[in-house]
PDB file of C-alpha atoms in Angstrom:
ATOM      1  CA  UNK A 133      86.035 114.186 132.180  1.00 67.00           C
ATOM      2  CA  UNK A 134      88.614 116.690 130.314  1.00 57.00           C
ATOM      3  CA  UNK A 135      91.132 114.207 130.800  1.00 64.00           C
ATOM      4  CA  UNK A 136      89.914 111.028 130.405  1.00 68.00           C
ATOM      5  CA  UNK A 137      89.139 112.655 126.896  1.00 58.00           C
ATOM      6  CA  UNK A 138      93.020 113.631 126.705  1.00 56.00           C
ATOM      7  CA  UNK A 139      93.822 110.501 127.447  1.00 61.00           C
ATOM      8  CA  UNK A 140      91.767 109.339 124.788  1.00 60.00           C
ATOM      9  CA  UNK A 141      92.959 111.857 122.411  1.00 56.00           C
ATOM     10  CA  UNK A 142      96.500 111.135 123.361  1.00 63.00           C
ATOM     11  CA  UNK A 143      96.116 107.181 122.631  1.00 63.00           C
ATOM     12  CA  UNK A 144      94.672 107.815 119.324  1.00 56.00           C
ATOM     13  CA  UNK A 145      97.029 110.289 117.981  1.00 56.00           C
ATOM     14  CA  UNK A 146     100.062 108.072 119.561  1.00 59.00           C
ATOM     15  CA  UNK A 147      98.335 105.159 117.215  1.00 63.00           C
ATOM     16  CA  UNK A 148      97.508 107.369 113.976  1.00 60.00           C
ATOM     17  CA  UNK A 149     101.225 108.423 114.370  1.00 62.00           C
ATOM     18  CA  UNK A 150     102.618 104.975 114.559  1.00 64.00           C
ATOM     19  CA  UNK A 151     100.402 103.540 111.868  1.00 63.00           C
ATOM     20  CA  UNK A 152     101.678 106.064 109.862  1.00 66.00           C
ATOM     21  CA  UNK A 153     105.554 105.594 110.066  1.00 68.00           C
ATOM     22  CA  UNK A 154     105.362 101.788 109.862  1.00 67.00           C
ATOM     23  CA  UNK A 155     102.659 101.703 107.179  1.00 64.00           C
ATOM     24  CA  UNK A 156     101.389  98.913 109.632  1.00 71.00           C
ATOM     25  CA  UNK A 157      97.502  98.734 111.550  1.00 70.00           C
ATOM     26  CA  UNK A 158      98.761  95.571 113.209  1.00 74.00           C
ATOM     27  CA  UNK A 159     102.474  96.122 115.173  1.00 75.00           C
ATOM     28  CA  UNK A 160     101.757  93.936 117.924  1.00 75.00           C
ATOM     29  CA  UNK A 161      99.852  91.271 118.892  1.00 79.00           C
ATOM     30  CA  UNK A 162      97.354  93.642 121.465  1.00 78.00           C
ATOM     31  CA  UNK A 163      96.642  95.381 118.398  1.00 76.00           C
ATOM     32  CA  UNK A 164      94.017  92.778 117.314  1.00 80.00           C
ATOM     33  CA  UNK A 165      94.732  88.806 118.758  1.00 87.00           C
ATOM     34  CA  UNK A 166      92.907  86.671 116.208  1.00 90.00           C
ATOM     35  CA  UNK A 167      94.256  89.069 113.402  1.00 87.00           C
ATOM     36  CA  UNK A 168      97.678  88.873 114.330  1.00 88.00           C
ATOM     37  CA  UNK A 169      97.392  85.013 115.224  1.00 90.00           C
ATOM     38  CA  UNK A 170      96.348  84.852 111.542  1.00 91.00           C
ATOM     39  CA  UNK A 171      99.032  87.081 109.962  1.00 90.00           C
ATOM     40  CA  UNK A 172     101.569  84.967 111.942  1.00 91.00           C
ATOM     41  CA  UNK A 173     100.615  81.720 110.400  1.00 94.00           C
ATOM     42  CA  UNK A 174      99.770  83.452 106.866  1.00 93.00           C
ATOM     43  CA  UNK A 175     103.759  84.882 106.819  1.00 92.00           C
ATOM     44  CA  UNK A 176     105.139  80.903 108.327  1.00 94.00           C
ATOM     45  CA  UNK A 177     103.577  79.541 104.844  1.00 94.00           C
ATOM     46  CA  UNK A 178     104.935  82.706 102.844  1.00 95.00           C
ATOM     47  CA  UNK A 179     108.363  81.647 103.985  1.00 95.00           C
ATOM     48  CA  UNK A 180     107.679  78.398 103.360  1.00 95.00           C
ATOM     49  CA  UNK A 181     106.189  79.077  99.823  1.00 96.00           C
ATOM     50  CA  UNK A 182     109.445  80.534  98.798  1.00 96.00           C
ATOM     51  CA  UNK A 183     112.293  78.646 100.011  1.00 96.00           C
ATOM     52  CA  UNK A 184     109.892  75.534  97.758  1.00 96.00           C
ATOM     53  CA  UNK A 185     109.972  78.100  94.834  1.00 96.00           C
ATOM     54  CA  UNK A 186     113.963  77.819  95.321  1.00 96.00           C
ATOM     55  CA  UNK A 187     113.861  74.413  96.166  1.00 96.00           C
ATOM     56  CA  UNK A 188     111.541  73.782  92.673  1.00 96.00           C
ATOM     57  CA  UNK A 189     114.271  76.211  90.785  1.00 96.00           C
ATOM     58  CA  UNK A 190     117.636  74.154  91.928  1.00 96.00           C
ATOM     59  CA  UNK A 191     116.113  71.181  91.327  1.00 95.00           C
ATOM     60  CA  UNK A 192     115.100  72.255  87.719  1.00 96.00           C
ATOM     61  CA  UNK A 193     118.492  72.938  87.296  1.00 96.00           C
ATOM     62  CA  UNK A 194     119.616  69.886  88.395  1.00 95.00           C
ATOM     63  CA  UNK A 195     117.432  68.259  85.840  1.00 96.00           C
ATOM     64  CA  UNK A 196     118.878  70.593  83.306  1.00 96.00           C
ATOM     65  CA  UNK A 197     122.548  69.222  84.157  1.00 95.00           C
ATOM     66  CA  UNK A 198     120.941  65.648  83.508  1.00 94.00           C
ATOM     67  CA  UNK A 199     119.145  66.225  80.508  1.00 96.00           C
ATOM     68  CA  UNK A 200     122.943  67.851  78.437  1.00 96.00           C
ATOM     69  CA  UNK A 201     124.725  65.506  80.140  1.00 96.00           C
ATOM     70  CA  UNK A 202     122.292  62.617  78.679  1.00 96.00           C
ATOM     71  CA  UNK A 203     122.363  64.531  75.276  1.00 96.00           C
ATOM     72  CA  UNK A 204     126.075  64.113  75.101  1.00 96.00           C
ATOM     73  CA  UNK A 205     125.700  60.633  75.549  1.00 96.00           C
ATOM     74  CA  UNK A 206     123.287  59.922  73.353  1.00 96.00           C
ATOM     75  CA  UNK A 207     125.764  61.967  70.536  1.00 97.00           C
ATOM     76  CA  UNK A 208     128.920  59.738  71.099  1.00 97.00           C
ATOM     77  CA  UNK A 209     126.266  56.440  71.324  1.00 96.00           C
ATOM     78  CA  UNK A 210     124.323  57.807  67.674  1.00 97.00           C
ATOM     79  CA  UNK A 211     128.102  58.261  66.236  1.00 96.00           C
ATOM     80  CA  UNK A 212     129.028  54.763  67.605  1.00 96.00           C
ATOM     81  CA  UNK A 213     126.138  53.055  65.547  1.00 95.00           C
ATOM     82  CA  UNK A 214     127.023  54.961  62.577  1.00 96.00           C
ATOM     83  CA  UNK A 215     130.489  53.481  62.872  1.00 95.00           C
ATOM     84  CA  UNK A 216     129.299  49.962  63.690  1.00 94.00           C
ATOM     85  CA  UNK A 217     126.979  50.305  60.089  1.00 94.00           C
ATOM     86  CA  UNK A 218     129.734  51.536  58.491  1.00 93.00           C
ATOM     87  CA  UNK A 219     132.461  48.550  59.339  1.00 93.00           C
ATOM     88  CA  UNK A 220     129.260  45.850  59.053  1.00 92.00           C
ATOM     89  CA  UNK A 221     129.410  46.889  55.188  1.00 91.00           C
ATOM     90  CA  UNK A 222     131.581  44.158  54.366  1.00 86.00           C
ATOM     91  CA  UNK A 223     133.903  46.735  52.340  1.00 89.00           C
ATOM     92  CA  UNK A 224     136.511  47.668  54.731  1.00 87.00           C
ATOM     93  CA  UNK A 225     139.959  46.302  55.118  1.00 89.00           C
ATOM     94  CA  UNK A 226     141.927  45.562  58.290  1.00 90.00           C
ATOM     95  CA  UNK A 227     142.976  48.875  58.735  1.00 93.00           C
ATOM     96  CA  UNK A 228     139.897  51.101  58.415  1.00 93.00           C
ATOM     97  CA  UNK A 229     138.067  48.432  60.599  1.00 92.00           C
ATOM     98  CA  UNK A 230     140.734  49.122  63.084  1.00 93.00           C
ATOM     99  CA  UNK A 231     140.735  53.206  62.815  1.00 94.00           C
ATOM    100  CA  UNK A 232     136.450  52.298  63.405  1.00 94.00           C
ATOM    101  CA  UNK A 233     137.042  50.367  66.259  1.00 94.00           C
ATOM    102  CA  UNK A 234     139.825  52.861  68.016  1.00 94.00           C
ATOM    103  CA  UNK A 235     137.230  55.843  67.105  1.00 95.00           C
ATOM    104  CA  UNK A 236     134.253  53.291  69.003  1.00 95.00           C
ATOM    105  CA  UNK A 237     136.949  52.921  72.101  1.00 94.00           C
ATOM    106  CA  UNK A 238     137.632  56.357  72.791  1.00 95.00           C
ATOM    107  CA  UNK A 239     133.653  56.949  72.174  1.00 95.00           C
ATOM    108  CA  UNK A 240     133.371  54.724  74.681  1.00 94.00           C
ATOM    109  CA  UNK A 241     135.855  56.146  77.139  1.00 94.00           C
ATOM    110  CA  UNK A 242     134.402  59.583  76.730  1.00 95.00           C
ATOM    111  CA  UNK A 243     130.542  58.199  77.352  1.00 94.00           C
ATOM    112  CA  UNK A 244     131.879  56.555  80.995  1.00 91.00           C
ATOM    113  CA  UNK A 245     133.738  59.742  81.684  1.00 93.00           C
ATOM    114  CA  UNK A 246     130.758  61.490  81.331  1.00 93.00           C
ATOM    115  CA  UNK A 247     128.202  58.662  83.231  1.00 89.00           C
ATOM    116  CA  UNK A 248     131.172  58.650  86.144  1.00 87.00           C
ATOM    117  CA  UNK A 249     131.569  62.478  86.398  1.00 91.00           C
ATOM    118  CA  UNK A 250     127.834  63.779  85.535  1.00 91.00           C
ATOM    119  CA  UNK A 251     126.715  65.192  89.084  1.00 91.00           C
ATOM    120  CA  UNK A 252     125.046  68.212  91.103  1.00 93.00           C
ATOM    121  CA  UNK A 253     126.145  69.253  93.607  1.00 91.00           C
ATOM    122  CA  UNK A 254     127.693  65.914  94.659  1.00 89.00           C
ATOM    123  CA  UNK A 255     124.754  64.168  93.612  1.00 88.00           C
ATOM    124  CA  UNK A 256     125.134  61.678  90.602  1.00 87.00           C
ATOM    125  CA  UNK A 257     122.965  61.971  88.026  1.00 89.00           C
ATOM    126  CA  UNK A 258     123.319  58.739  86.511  1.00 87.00           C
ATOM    127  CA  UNK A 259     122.602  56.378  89.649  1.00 77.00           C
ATOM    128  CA  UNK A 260     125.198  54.238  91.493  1.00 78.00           C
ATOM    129  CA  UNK A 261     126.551  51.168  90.931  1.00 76.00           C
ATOM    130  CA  UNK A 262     127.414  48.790  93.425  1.00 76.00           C
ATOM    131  CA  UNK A 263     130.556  46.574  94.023  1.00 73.00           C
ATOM    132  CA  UNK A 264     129.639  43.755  91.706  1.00 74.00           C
ATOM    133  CA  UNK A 265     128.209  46.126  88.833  1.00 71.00           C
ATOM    134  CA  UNK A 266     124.622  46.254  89.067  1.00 77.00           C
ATOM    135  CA  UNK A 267     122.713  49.389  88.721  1.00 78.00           C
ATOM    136  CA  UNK A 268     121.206  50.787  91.908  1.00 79.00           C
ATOM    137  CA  UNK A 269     117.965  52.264  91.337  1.00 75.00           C
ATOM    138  CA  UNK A 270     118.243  55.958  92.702  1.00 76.00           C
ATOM    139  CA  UNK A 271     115.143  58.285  92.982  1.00 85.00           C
ATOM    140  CA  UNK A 272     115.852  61.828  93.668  1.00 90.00           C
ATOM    141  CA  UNK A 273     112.983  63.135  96.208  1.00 92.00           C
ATOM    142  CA  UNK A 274     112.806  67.027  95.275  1.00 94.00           C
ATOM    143  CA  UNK A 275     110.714  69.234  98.269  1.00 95.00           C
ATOM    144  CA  UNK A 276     108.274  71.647  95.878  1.00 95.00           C
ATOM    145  CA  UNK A 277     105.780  71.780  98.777  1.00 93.00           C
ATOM    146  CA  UNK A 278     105.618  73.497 102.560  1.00 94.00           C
ATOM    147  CA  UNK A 279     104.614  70.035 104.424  1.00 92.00           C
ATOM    148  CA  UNK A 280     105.952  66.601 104.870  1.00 89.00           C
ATOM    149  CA  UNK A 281     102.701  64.710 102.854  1.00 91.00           C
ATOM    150  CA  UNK A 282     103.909  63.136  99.331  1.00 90.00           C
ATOM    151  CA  UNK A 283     101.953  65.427  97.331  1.00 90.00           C
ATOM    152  CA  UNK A 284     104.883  68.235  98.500  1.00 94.00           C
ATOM    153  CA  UNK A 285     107.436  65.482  96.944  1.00 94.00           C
ATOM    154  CA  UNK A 286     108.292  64.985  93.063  1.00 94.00           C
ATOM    155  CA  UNK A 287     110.431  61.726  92.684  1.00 93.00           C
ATOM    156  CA  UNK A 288     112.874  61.723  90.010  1.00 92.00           C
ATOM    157  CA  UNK A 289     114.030  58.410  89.018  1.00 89.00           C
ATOM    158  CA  UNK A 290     117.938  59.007  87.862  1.00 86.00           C
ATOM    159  CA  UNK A 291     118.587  55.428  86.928  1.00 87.00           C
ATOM    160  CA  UNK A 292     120.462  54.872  83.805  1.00 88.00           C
ATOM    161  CA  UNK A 293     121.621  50.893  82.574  1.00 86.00           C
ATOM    162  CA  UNK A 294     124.887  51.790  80.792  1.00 87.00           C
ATOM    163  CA  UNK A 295     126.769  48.741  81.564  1.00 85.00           C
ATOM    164  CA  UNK A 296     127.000  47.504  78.136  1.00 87.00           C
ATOM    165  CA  UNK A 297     129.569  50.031  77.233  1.00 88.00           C
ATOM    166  CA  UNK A 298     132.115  48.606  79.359  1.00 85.00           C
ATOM    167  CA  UNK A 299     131.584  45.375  77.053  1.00 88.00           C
ATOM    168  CA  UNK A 300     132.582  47.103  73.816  1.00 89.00           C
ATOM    169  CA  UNK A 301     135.971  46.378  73.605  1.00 85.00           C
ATOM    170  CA  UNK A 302     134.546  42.976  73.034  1.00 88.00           C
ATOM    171  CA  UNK A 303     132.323  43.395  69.833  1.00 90.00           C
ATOM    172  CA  UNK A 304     132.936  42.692  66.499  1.00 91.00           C
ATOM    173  CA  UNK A 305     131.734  45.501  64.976  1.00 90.00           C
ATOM    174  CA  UNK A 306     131.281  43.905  61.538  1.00 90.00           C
ATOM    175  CA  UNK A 307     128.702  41.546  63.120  1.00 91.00           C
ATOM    176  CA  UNK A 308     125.482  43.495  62.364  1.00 91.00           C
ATOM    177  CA  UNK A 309     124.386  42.376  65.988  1.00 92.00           C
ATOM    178  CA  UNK A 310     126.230  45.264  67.143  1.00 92.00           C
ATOM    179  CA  UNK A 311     123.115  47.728  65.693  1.00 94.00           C
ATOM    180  CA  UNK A 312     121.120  45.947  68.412  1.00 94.00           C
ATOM    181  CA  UNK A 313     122.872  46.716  71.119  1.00 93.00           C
ATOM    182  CA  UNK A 314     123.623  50.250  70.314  1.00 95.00           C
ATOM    183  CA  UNK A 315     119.898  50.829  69.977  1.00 95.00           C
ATOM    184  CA  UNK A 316     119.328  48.962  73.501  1.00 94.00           C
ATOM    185  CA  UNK A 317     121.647  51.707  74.937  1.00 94.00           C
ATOM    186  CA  UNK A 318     120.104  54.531  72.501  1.00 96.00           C
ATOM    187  CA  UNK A 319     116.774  53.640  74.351  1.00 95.00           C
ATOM    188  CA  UNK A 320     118.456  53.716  77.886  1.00 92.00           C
ATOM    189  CA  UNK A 321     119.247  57.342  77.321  1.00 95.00           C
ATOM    190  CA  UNK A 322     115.985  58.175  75.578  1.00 95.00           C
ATOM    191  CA  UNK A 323     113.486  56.720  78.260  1.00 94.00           C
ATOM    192  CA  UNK A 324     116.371  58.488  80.723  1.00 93.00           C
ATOM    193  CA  UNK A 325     115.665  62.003  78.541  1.00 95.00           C
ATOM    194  CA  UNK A 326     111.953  61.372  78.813  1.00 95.00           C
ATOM    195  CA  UNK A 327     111.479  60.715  82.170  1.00 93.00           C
ATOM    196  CA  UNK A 328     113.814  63.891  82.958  1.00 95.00           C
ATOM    197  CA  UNK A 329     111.551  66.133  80.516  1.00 95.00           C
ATOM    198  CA  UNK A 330     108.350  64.801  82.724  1.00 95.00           C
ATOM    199  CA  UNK A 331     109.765  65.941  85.375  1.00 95.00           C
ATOM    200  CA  UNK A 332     110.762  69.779  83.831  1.00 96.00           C
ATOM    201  CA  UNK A 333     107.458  69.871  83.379  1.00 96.00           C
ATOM    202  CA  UNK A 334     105.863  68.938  86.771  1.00 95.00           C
ATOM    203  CA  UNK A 335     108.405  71.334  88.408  1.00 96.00           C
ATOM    204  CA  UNK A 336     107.267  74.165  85.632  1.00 96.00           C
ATOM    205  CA  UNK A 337     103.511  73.668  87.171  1.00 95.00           C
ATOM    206  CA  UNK A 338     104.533  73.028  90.968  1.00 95.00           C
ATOM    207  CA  UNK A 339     107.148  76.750  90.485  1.00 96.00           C
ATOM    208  CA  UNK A 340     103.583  78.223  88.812  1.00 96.00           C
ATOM    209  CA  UNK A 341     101.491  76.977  92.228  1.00 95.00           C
ATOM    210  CA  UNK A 342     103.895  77.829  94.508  1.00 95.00           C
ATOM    211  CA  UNK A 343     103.902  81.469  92.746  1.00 95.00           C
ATOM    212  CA  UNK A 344     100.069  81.437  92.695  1.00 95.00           C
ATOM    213  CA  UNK A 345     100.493  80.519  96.743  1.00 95.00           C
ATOM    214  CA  UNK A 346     102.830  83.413  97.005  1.00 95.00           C
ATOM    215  CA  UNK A 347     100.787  86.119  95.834  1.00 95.00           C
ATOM    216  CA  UNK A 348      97.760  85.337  97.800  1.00 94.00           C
ATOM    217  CA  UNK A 349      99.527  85.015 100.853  1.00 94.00           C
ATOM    218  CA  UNK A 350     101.100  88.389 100.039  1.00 92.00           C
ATOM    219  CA  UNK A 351      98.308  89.850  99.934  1.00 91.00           C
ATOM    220  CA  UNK A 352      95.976  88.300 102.596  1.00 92.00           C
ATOM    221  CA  UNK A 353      99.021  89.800 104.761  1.00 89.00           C
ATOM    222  CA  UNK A 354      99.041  92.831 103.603  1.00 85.00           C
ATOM    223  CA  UNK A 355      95.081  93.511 103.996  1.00 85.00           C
ATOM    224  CA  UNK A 356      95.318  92.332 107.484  1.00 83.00           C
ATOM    225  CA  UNK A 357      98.647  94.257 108.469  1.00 77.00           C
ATOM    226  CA  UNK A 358      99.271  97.437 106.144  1.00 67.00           C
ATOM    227  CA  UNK A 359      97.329 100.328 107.712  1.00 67.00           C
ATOM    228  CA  UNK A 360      95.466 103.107 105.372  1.00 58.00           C
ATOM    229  CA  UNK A 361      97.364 106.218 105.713  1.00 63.00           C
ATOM    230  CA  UNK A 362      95.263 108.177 104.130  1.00 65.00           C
ATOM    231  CA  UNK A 363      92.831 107.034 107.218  1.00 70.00           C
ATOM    232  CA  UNK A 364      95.833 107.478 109.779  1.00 61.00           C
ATOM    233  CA  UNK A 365      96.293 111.190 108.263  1.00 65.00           C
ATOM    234  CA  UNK A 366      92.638 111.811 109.226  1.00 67.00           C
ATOM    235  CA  UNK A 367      92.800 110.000 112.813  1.00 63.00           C
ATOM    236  CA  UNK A 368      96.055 112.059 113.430  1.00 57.00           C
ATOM    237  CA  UNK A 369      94.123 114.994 112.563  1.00 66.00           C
ATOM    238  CA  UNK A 370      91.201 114.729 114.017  1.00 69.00           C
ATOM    239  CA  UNK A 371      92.767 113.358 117.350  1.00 60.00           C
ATOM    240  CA  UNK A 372      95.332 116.164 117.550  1.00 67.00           C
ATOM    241  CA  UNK A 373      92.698 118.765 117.713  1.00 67.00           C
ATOM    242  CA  UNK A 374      91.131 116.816 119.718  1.00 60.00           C
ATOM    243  CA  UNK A 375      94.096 116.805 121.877  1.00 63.00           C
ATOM    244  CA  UNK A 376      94.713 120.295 121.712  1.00 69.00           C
ATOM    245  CA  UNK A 377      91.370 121.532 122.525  1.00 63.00           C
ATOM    246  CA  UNK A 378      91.423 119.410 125.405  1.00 63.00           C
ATOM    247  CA  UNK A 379      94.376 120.781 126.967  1.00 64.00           C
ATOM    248  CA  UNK A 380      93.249 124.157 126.351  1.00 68.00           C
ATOM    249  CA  UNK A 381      89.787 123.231 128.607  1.00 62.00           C
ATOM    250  CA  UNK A 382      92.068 121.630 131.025  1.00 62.00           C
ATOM    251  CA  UNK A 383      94.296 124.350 131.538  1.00 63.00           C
ATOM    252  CA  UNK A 384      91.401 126.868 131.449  1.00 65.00           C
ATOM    253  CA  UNK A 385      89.710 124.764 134.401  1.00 58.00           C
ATOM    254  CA  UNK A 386      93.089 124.931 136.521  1.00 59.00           C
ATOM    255  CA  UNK A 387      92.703 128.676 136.305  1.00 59.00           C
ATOM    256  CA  UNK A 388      89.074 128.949 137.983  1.00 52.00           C
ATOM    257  CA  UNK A 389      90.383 128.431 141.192  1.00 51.00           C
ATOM    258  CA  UNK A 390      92.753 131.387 141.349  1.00 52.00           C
ATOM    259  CA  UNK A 391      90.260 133.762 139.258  1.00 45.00           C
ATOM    260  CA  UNK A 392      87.396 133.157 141.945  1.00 44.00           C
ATOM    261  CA  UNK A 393      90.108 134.058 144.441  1.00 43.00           C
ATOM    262  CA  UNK A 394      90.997 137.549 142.891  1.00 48.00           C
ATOM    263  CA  UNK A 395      86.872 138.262 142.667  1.00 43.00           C
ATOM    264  CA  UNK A 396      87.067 137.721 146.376  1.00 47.00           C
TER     265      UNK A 396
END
């Protein structure tokens, strides 16, 4: 009896002392099953929750990268209309129509620089173009979920028709006409901007949820792992006197023998 109650004893003060240097109630799965079972799936979606709030931050830079390098763009293209006004004024000679049109050229040099050159991490952020000059259409698929359903998906559409600058050698840019197709491009980059500032904001919400996800998880885990120490100190406590009284009996009942002998 004496020391099945040690053993007792014994087991709880081994556990009060372990829950108290790893601030855990559940170490191993014997512990509790269905708890443990639970905590191991609640940390797989933790993990998971934060490599998609990584995933949601890279890709907002990314979309940063787009959005400046579509800015600059749209500067040299806003410049290039203002030139094109300017020479369809009827009131410039051959030379200053000339000095436009080399200021248009190297605007137009520096905006395919820019389109050929604007990537992330090897990504371009402009779309492709294929061997005869068409624009591929080129959705980015950014991961800001833990699954493999579409609602864990934001597609980013990074198409942008620039072709008409390669053409601009070719204007005459006293023919008014040329207004039209500057605003044709100036609306290229705009619905580009737009659809790239959509996007900002469904990865602002998706970095909010997966946040949201975060914290709950966090702290499902830690009610079903962290032990209360201030509960532990007690068990430890109460099971080392527990302990200690129990060896005292024990060794007290090993003595009978031999102090019956010395009566007799």
């Amino acid at each position: 009896m004496i020391q099945r109650n040690l053993s007792a004893a014994t087991k709880g003060l081994n556990t009060a002392i372990e829950q108290m240097t790893t601030g855990y109630k559940l170490n191993r799965a014997k512990d509790n099953p269905a708890n443990y079972a639970m905590m191991k799936k609640m940390e797989t979606k933790l993990s998971a929750w934060n490599v998609a709030s990584e995933n949601i931050s890279i890709g907002y830079n990314m979309l940063e990268t787009a959005d400046s390098n579509a800015s600059l763009i749209g500067n040299h293209l806003t410049r290039i209309r203002d030139l094109c006004e300017q020479a369809a004024n009827g009131t410039y000679g051959e030379a200053s129509i000339k000095a436009i049109k080399a200021e248009i050229s190297a605007r137009a040099d520096e905006i395919n620089r820019i389109k050929d050159n604007a990537e992330f991490n090897d990504i371009k952020l402009f779309g492709e173009y294929d061997t005869e000059g068409n624009v591929i259409k080129k959705n980015i698929n950014l991961q800001v979920g833990i699954d493999g359903s579409e609602s864990s998906r934001i597609a980013v559409d990074t198409t942008m028709d620039l072709r008409a600058i390669s053409e601009i050698e070719d204007w005459d840019v006293t023919d008014s006409s040329c207004l039209d197709k500057i605003d044709s491009l100036l609306n290229a980059v705009s619905d580009y901007q737009i659809n790239i500032g959509a996007s900002q904001n469904r990865l602002e919400c998706a970095l909010e949820l997966a946040a949201v996800n975060t914290e709950c998880l966090t702290s499902s885990i830690s009610t079903i792992r962290d032990a209360d120490i201030a509960q532990a100190s007690s068990d430890y406590i109460k099971y080392q006197i527990l302990q200690q009284a129990c060896i005292t009996l024990l060794a007290t009942a090993n003595q009978t023998p031999s102090i019956a002998l010395q009566l007799l």
